[in-house]
Short mmCIF file of C-alpha atoms in Angstrom, two decimals:
data_model
loop_
_atom_site.label_atom_id
_atom_site.label_comp_id
_atom_site.label_asym_id
_atom_site.label_seq_id
_atom_site.Cartn_x
_atom_site.Cartn_y
_atom_site.Cartn_z
CA MET N 1 -14.76 -62.30 115.13
CA THR N 2 -16.04 -60.65 118.28
CA SER N 3 -17.12 -62.65 121.30
CA PRO N 4 -20.73 -62.27 122.52
CA LEU N 5 -19.44 -60.55 125.66
CA LYS N 6 -17.42 -57.97 123.64
CA LYS N 7 -20.46 -57.31 121.45
CA LEU N 8 -22.65 -56.89 124.54
CA GLN N 9 -20.15 -54.47 126.07
CA LEU N 10 -19.90 -52.38 122.89
CA LYS N 11 -23.69 -52.20 122.54
CA THR N 12 -23.94 -51.28 126.23
CA ARG N 13 -21.35 -48.45 125.82
CA ILE N 14 -23.13 -46.99 122.78
CA PHE N 15 -26.52 -46.99 124.50
CA THR N 16 -25.05 -45.62 127.74
CA ALA N 17 -23.67 -42.68 125.71
CA ILE N 18 -27.09 -42.02 124.11
CA VAL N 19 -28.85 -42.26 127.52
CA VAL N 20 -26.35 -39.86 129.12
CA LEU N 21 -26.36 -37.25 126.33
CA THR N 22 -30.16 -37.11 125.94
CA ASN N 23 -30.53 -36.91 129.73
CA VAL N 24 -28.08 -34.00 130.14
CA LEU N 25 -29.37 -32.05 127.13
CA GLY N 26 -33.03 -32.79 127.94
CA ASN N 27 -32.72 -31.63 131.55
CA SER N 28 -30.76 -28.51 130.53
CA PHE N 29 -33.41 -27.45 128.01
CA LEU N 30 -36.18 -28.23 130.51
CA SER N 31 -34.49 -26.28 133.29
CA ARG N 32 -33.87 -23.29 130.97
CA GLY N 33 -37.52 -23.39 129.90
CA MET N 34 -38.88 -23.67 133.44
CA GLN N 35 -37.19 -20.38 134.36
CA GLY N 36 -39.56 -18.69 131.92
CA VAL N 37 -42.62 -20.59 133.14
CA GLY N 38 -42.48 -19.63 136.83
CA GLU N 39 -43.66 -21.62 139.84
CA LEU N 40 -45.45 -24.81 138.99
CA LEU N 41 -47.28 -26.47 141.87
CA SER N 42 -50.61 -27.83 140.80
CA LEU N 43 -52.64 -31.01 140.74
CA SER N 44 -54.43 -29.90 137.58
CA PRO N 45 -52.72 -30.89 134.30
CA LEU N 46 -53.49 -27.55 132.61
CA PRO N 47 -50.46 -25.54 133.86
CA TYR N 48 -48.16 -28.41 132.82
CA ILE N 49 -49.70 -28.58 129.35
CA ARG N 50 -49.30 -24.81 129.03
CA ALA N 51 -45.61 -25.19 130.01
CA LEU N 52 -45.15 -27.62 127.10
CA PHE N 53 -45.80 -24.76 124.67
CA ASN N 54 -42.60 -23.10 125.81
CA PRO N 55 -40.12 -24.06 123.03
CA TRP N 56 -37.28 -24.86 125.47
CA VAL N 57 -39.60 -27.13 127.46
CA ALA N 58 -40.83 -28.79 124.24
CA VAL N 59 -37.29 -29.58 123.03
CA GLY N 60 -36.37 -30.78 126.54
CA VAL N 61 -39.39 -33.10 126.70
CA SER N 62 -38.63 -34.50 123.20
CA LEU N 63 -35.04 -35.30 124.23
CA LEU N 64 -36.32 -36.93 127.43
CA ILE N 65 -38.61 -39.18 125.33
CA VAL N 66 -35.51 -40.37 123.39
CA TRP N 67 -33.82 -40.81 126.79
CA LEU N 68 -36.72 -42.99 128.05
CA LEU N 69 -36.69 -45.22 124.94
CA SER N 70 -32.91 -45.71 124.90
CA HIS N 71 -32.96 -46.40 128.66
CA MET N 72 -35.62 -49.08 128.07
CA ALA N 73 -33.53 -50.66 125.30
CA LEU N 74 -30.47 -50.69 127.58
CA LEU N 75 -32.46 -52.39 130.36
CA SER N 76 -33.55 -55.12 127.90
CA TRP N 77 -30.04 -56.60 128.18
CA ALA N 78 -28.30 -54.92 131.12
CA ASP N 79 -28.95 -55.06 134.89
CA LEU N 80 -30.62 -52.11 136.64
CA SER N 81 -27.83 -52.22 139.26
CA TYR N 82 -25.36 -51.72 136.36
CA VAL N 83 -27.29 -49.10 134.34
CA LEU N 84 -28.06 -46.92 137.36
CA PRO N 85 -24.51 -46.10 138.54
CA VAL N 86 -22.96 -46.13 135.05
CA THR N 87 -25.40 -43.56 133.60
CA SER N 88 -24.61 -41.23 136.53
CA ILE N 89 -21.55 -40.14 134.50
CA ALA N 90 -24.16 -37.57 133.35
CA TYR N 91 -23.44 -35.58 136.54
CA VAL N 92 -19.75 -35.42 135.62
CA LEU N 93 -20.68 -34.16 132.16
CA VAL N 94 -22.87 -31.42 133.70
CA ALA N 95 -19.95 -30.28 135.89
CA LEU N 96 -17.50 -30.31 132.95
CA VAL N 97 -19.91 -28.37 130.69
CA GLY N 98 -20.39 -25.85 133.52
CA ARG N 99 -16.64 -25.42 133.97
CA PHE N 100 -15.35 -25.45 130.39
CA LEU N 101 -18.27 -24.18 128.28
CA LEU N 102 -20.12 -21.90 130.69
CA HIS N 103 -16.94 -20.91 132.59
CA GLU N 104 -18.61 -21.46 135.97
CA HIS N 105 -16.54 -21.82 139.10
CA VAL N 106 -16.38 -25.44 140.25
CA SER N 107 -15.37 -25.72 143.93
CA LEU N 108 -12.90 -28.24 145.34
CA THR N 109 -15.80 -30.13 146.99
CA ARG N 110 -17.48 -30.46 143.60
CA TRP N 111 -14.30 -31.74 141.96
CA LEU N 112 -14.11 -34.31 144.77
CA GLY N 113 -17.70 -35.31 143.94
CA VAL N 114 -16.77 -35.63 140.25
CA THR N 115 -13.76 -37.82 141.20
CA LEU N 116 -15.89 -40.11 143.42
CA ILE N 117 -18.49 -40.55 140.66
CA MET N 118 -15.81 -41.36 138.08
CA ALA N 119 -14.24 -43.92 140.44
CA GLY N 120 -17.67 -45.47 141.09
CA VAL N 121 -18.54 -45.62 137.38
CA THR N 122 -15.15 -47.22 136.62
CA LEU N 123 -15.71 -49.90 139.29
CA VAL N 124 -19.22 -50.76 138.12
CA GLY N 125 -18.17 -50.49 134.46
CA HIS N 126 -15.76 -53.35 135.02
CA THR N 127 -18.54 -55.74 136.02
CA VAL N 128 -20.44 -57.86 133.48
CA PRO N 129 -23.53 -55.83 132.39
CA ARG N 130 -25.94 -58.67 133.11
CA THR N 131 -25.88 -61.23 135.88
CA THR N 132 -29.36 -62.77 135.94
CA GLY N 133 -30.32 -66.23 134.67
CA ALA N 134 -31.90 -65.58 131.28
CA HIS N 135 -29.50 -62.69 130.75
CA LYS N 136 -26.15 -64.51 131.09
CA PRO N 137 -23.78 -63.60 128.26
CA GLY N 138 -23.55 -66.21 125.58
CA THR N 139 -26.88 -67.87 126.32
CA SER N 140 -29.28 -65.48 124.66
CA VAL N 141 -27.11 -63.18 122.52
CA MET P 1 -42.95 -28.79 150.41
CA LYS P 2 -39.48 -29.34 148.92
CA TRP P 3 -38.94 -32.54 150.90
CA VAL P 4 -42.46 -33.85 150.20
CA LEU P 5 -41.63 -33.55 146.49
CA VAL P 6 -38.22 -35.20 147.02
CA THR P 7 -39.92 -38.16 148.77
CA ILE P 8 -42.47 -38.51 145.96
CA ILE P 9 -39.66 -38.37 143.37
CA VAL P 10 -37.49 -40.99 145.11
CA LEU P 11 -40.39 -43.46 145.59
CA ALA P 12 -41.87 -42.94 142.11
CA THR P 13 -38.47 -43.12 140.34
CA SER P 14 -37.53 -46.34 142.14
CA ALA P 15 -40.89 -47.98 141.42
CA GLY P 16 -40.75 -46.80 137.80
CA GLU P 17 -37.23 -48.05 137.07
CA VAL P 18 -37.72 -51.41 138.79
CA LEU P 19 -40.97 -51.97 136.85
CA GLN P 20 -39.21 -50.91 133.64
CA ALA P 21 -36.36 -53.38 134.26
CA LEU P 22 -38.94 -56.16 134.97
CA GLY P 23 -40.91 -55.34 131.82
CA MET P 24 -37.80 -55.23 129.61
CA ARG P 25 -36.53 -58.50 131.08
CA HIS P 26 -39.84 -60.16 130.23
CA HIS P 27 -39.61 -58.73 126.72
CA GLY P 28 -36.05 -59.95 126.20
CA GLU P 29 -33.02 -58.38 124.57
CA ILE P 30 -33.59 -55.97 121.68
CA HIS P 31 -31.31 -56.98 118.78
CA ASP P 32 -32.94 -55.44 115.73
CA PHE P 33 -32.86 -51.66 115.48
CA ARG P 34 -34.54 -51.24 112.08
CA PRO P 35 -37.67 -49.02 112.22
CA GLY P 36 -40.15 -51.86 111.50
CA ALA P 37 -38.70 -54.06 114.22
CA LEU P 38 -38.66 -51.16 116.69
CA GLY P 39 -42.33 -50.51 115.89
CA ARG P 40 -43.13 -54.12 116.80
CA VAL P 41 -41.13 -53.75 120.05
CA LEU P 42 -43.12 -50.62 120.95
CA SER P 43 -46.48 -52.29 120.33
CA ALA P 44 -45.43 -55.31 122.43
CA LEU P 45 -44.28 -53.00 125.23
CA ALA P 46 -47.56 -51.05 125.09
CA GLN P 47 -49.31 -54.26 126.15
CA SER P 48 -47.02 -54.90 129.12
CA TRP P 49 -48.52 -53.77 132.42
CA HIS P 50 -45.00 -53.50 133.89
CA ILE P 51 -44.03 -50.98 131.22
CA MET P 52 -47.31 -49.06 131.43
CA GLY P 53 -47.05 -48.98 135.25
CA SER P 54 -43.45 -47.85 134.90
CA ILE P 55 -44.41 -45.01 132.58
CA GLY P 56 -47.17 -43.97 135.01
CA ALA P 57 -44.73 -43.92 137.94
CA MET P 58 -42.13 -42.03 135.90
CA ALA P 59 -44.73 -39.48 134.82
CA VAL P 60 -45.51 -38.84 138.52
CA SER P 61 -41.78 -38.51 139.16
CA PHE P 62 -41.31 -36.22 136.15
CA PHE P 63 -44.10 -33.79 137.08
CA ALA P 64 -42.95 -33.77 140.72
CA PHE P 65 -39.42 -33.00 139.45
CA MET P 66 -40.74 -30.17 137.24
CA SER P 67 -42.51 -28.73 140.29
CA LEU P 68 -39.38 -29.13 142.41
CA ILE P 69 -37.12 -27.26 139.97
CA SER P 70 -39.71 -24.51 139.70
CA ILE P 71 -39.37 -23.82 143.47
CA ALA P 72 -35.78 -24.98 144.14
CA ASP P 73 -32.40 -24.88 142.39
CA LEU P 74 -31.31 -27.73 140.14
CA SER P 75 -28.27 -28.03 142.43
CA PHE P 76 -30.64 -28.95 145.28
CA ALA P 77 -33.05 -31.04 143.22
CA VAL P 78 -30.57 -33.38 141.53
CA PRO P 79 -28.62 -34.61 144.58
CA ALA P 80 -31.67 -34.70 146.88
CA THR P 81 -33.18 -37.29 144.58
CA ALA P 82 -29.97 -39.40 144.65
CA GLY P 83 -31.51 -41.41 147.53
CA SER P 84 -33.15 -43.47 144.82
CA TYR P 85 -29.72 -45.00 143.99
CA ILE P 86 -29.56 -46.89 147.26
CA LEU P 87 -33.26 -47.85 147.26
CA GLU P 88 -33.10 -49.07 143.65
CA THR P 89 -29.94 -51.13 144.20
CA ILE P 90 -31.59 -52.87 147.18
CA LEU P 91 -34.72 -53.52 145.09
CA ALA P 92 -32.55 -54.80 142.19
CA LYS P 93 -30.98 -57.33 144.53
CA TYR P 94 -34.17 -58.61 146.20
CA LEU P 95 -36.85 -58.11 143.53
CA LEU P 96 -34.85 -58.48 140.31
CA LYS P 97 -32.43 -61.06 141.81
CA GLU P 98 -29.40 -59.33 140.30
CA HIS P 99 -25.98 -60.41 141.57
CA ILE P 100 -24.46 -57.38 143.21
CA GLY P 101 -20.84 -58.04 144.13
CA TRP P 102 -18.47 -55.75 146.04
CA LYS P 103 -17.56 -53.79 142.88
CA ARG P 104 -21.18 -52.82 142.20
CA TRP P 105 -21.97 -52.01 145.84
CA SER P 106 -18.87 -49.90 146.40
CA GLY P 107 -19.21 -48.26 142.97
CA THR P 108 -22.86 -47.36 143.67
CA LEU P 109 -21.99 -45.94 147.12
CA LEU P 110 -19.14 -43.87 145.62
CA VAL P 111 -21.52 -42.50 142.98
CA ALA P 112 -24.20 -41.64 145.59
CA CYS P 113 -21.61 -39.85 147.81
CA GLY P 114 -20.21 -38.05 144.76
CA VAL P 115 -23.66 -36.79 143.75
CA VAL P 116 -24.25 -35.40 147.26
CA LEU P 117 -20.82 -33.64 147.24
CA LEU P 118 -21.64 -32.07 143.86
CA ALA P 119 -24.54 -30.23 145.48
CA ILE P 120 -22.42 -28.53 148.15
CA GLU P 121 -21.50 -25.04 146.98
#
């Protein structure tokens, strides 16, 4: 017996996790791939299409397609002003991966940034995911 | 050139996400995650001009971002594009009519400040 609001919050958490993970992994693969591609400043689509044949770029782009679709699903029931700050926990994940998996140095300023983001995400995470008319919890769940 | 790309990214990302939120709101909540139902959702979304416009704007933002990270570090690119947080929250309030109370505003500002701090070496 879960209330509609609890169900909405659980669904929102699961999709937020998918959005965050595909975003972090997708951008990491893309960034790794772009180092092998070189400078890319062109109005013609050809250099971009050529970049897609780099395997790192291809995996990155595939993950970013999953990111786009899960982000769209999330926005079908949650506010943009909720999704936007909450999914920024991705930045914290990037810093933690850098520190604990890649053993990079993370400066005090960066830890302060991580702390501010976590505080912001916690604040927004405690609001109801949707606030607009047709979206009110309990009316359309 | 870096800042031209940053401006393009901020404007295109904001337009893209606001259009995406509008399109998804028109579509309504997705409940059914079985493949057949998801296929029907995708074909409905393909006919929404909000969603198609959003994908166009996000493609512009994506290619501009690819160009930006080919000439600048990711540690510059990511926070420089954080300006879209503020712009999008304002648009969410006035265009999408979302109710943004003190928790959302202060949380969003904390996140935006945090992202900028992350970029400082």
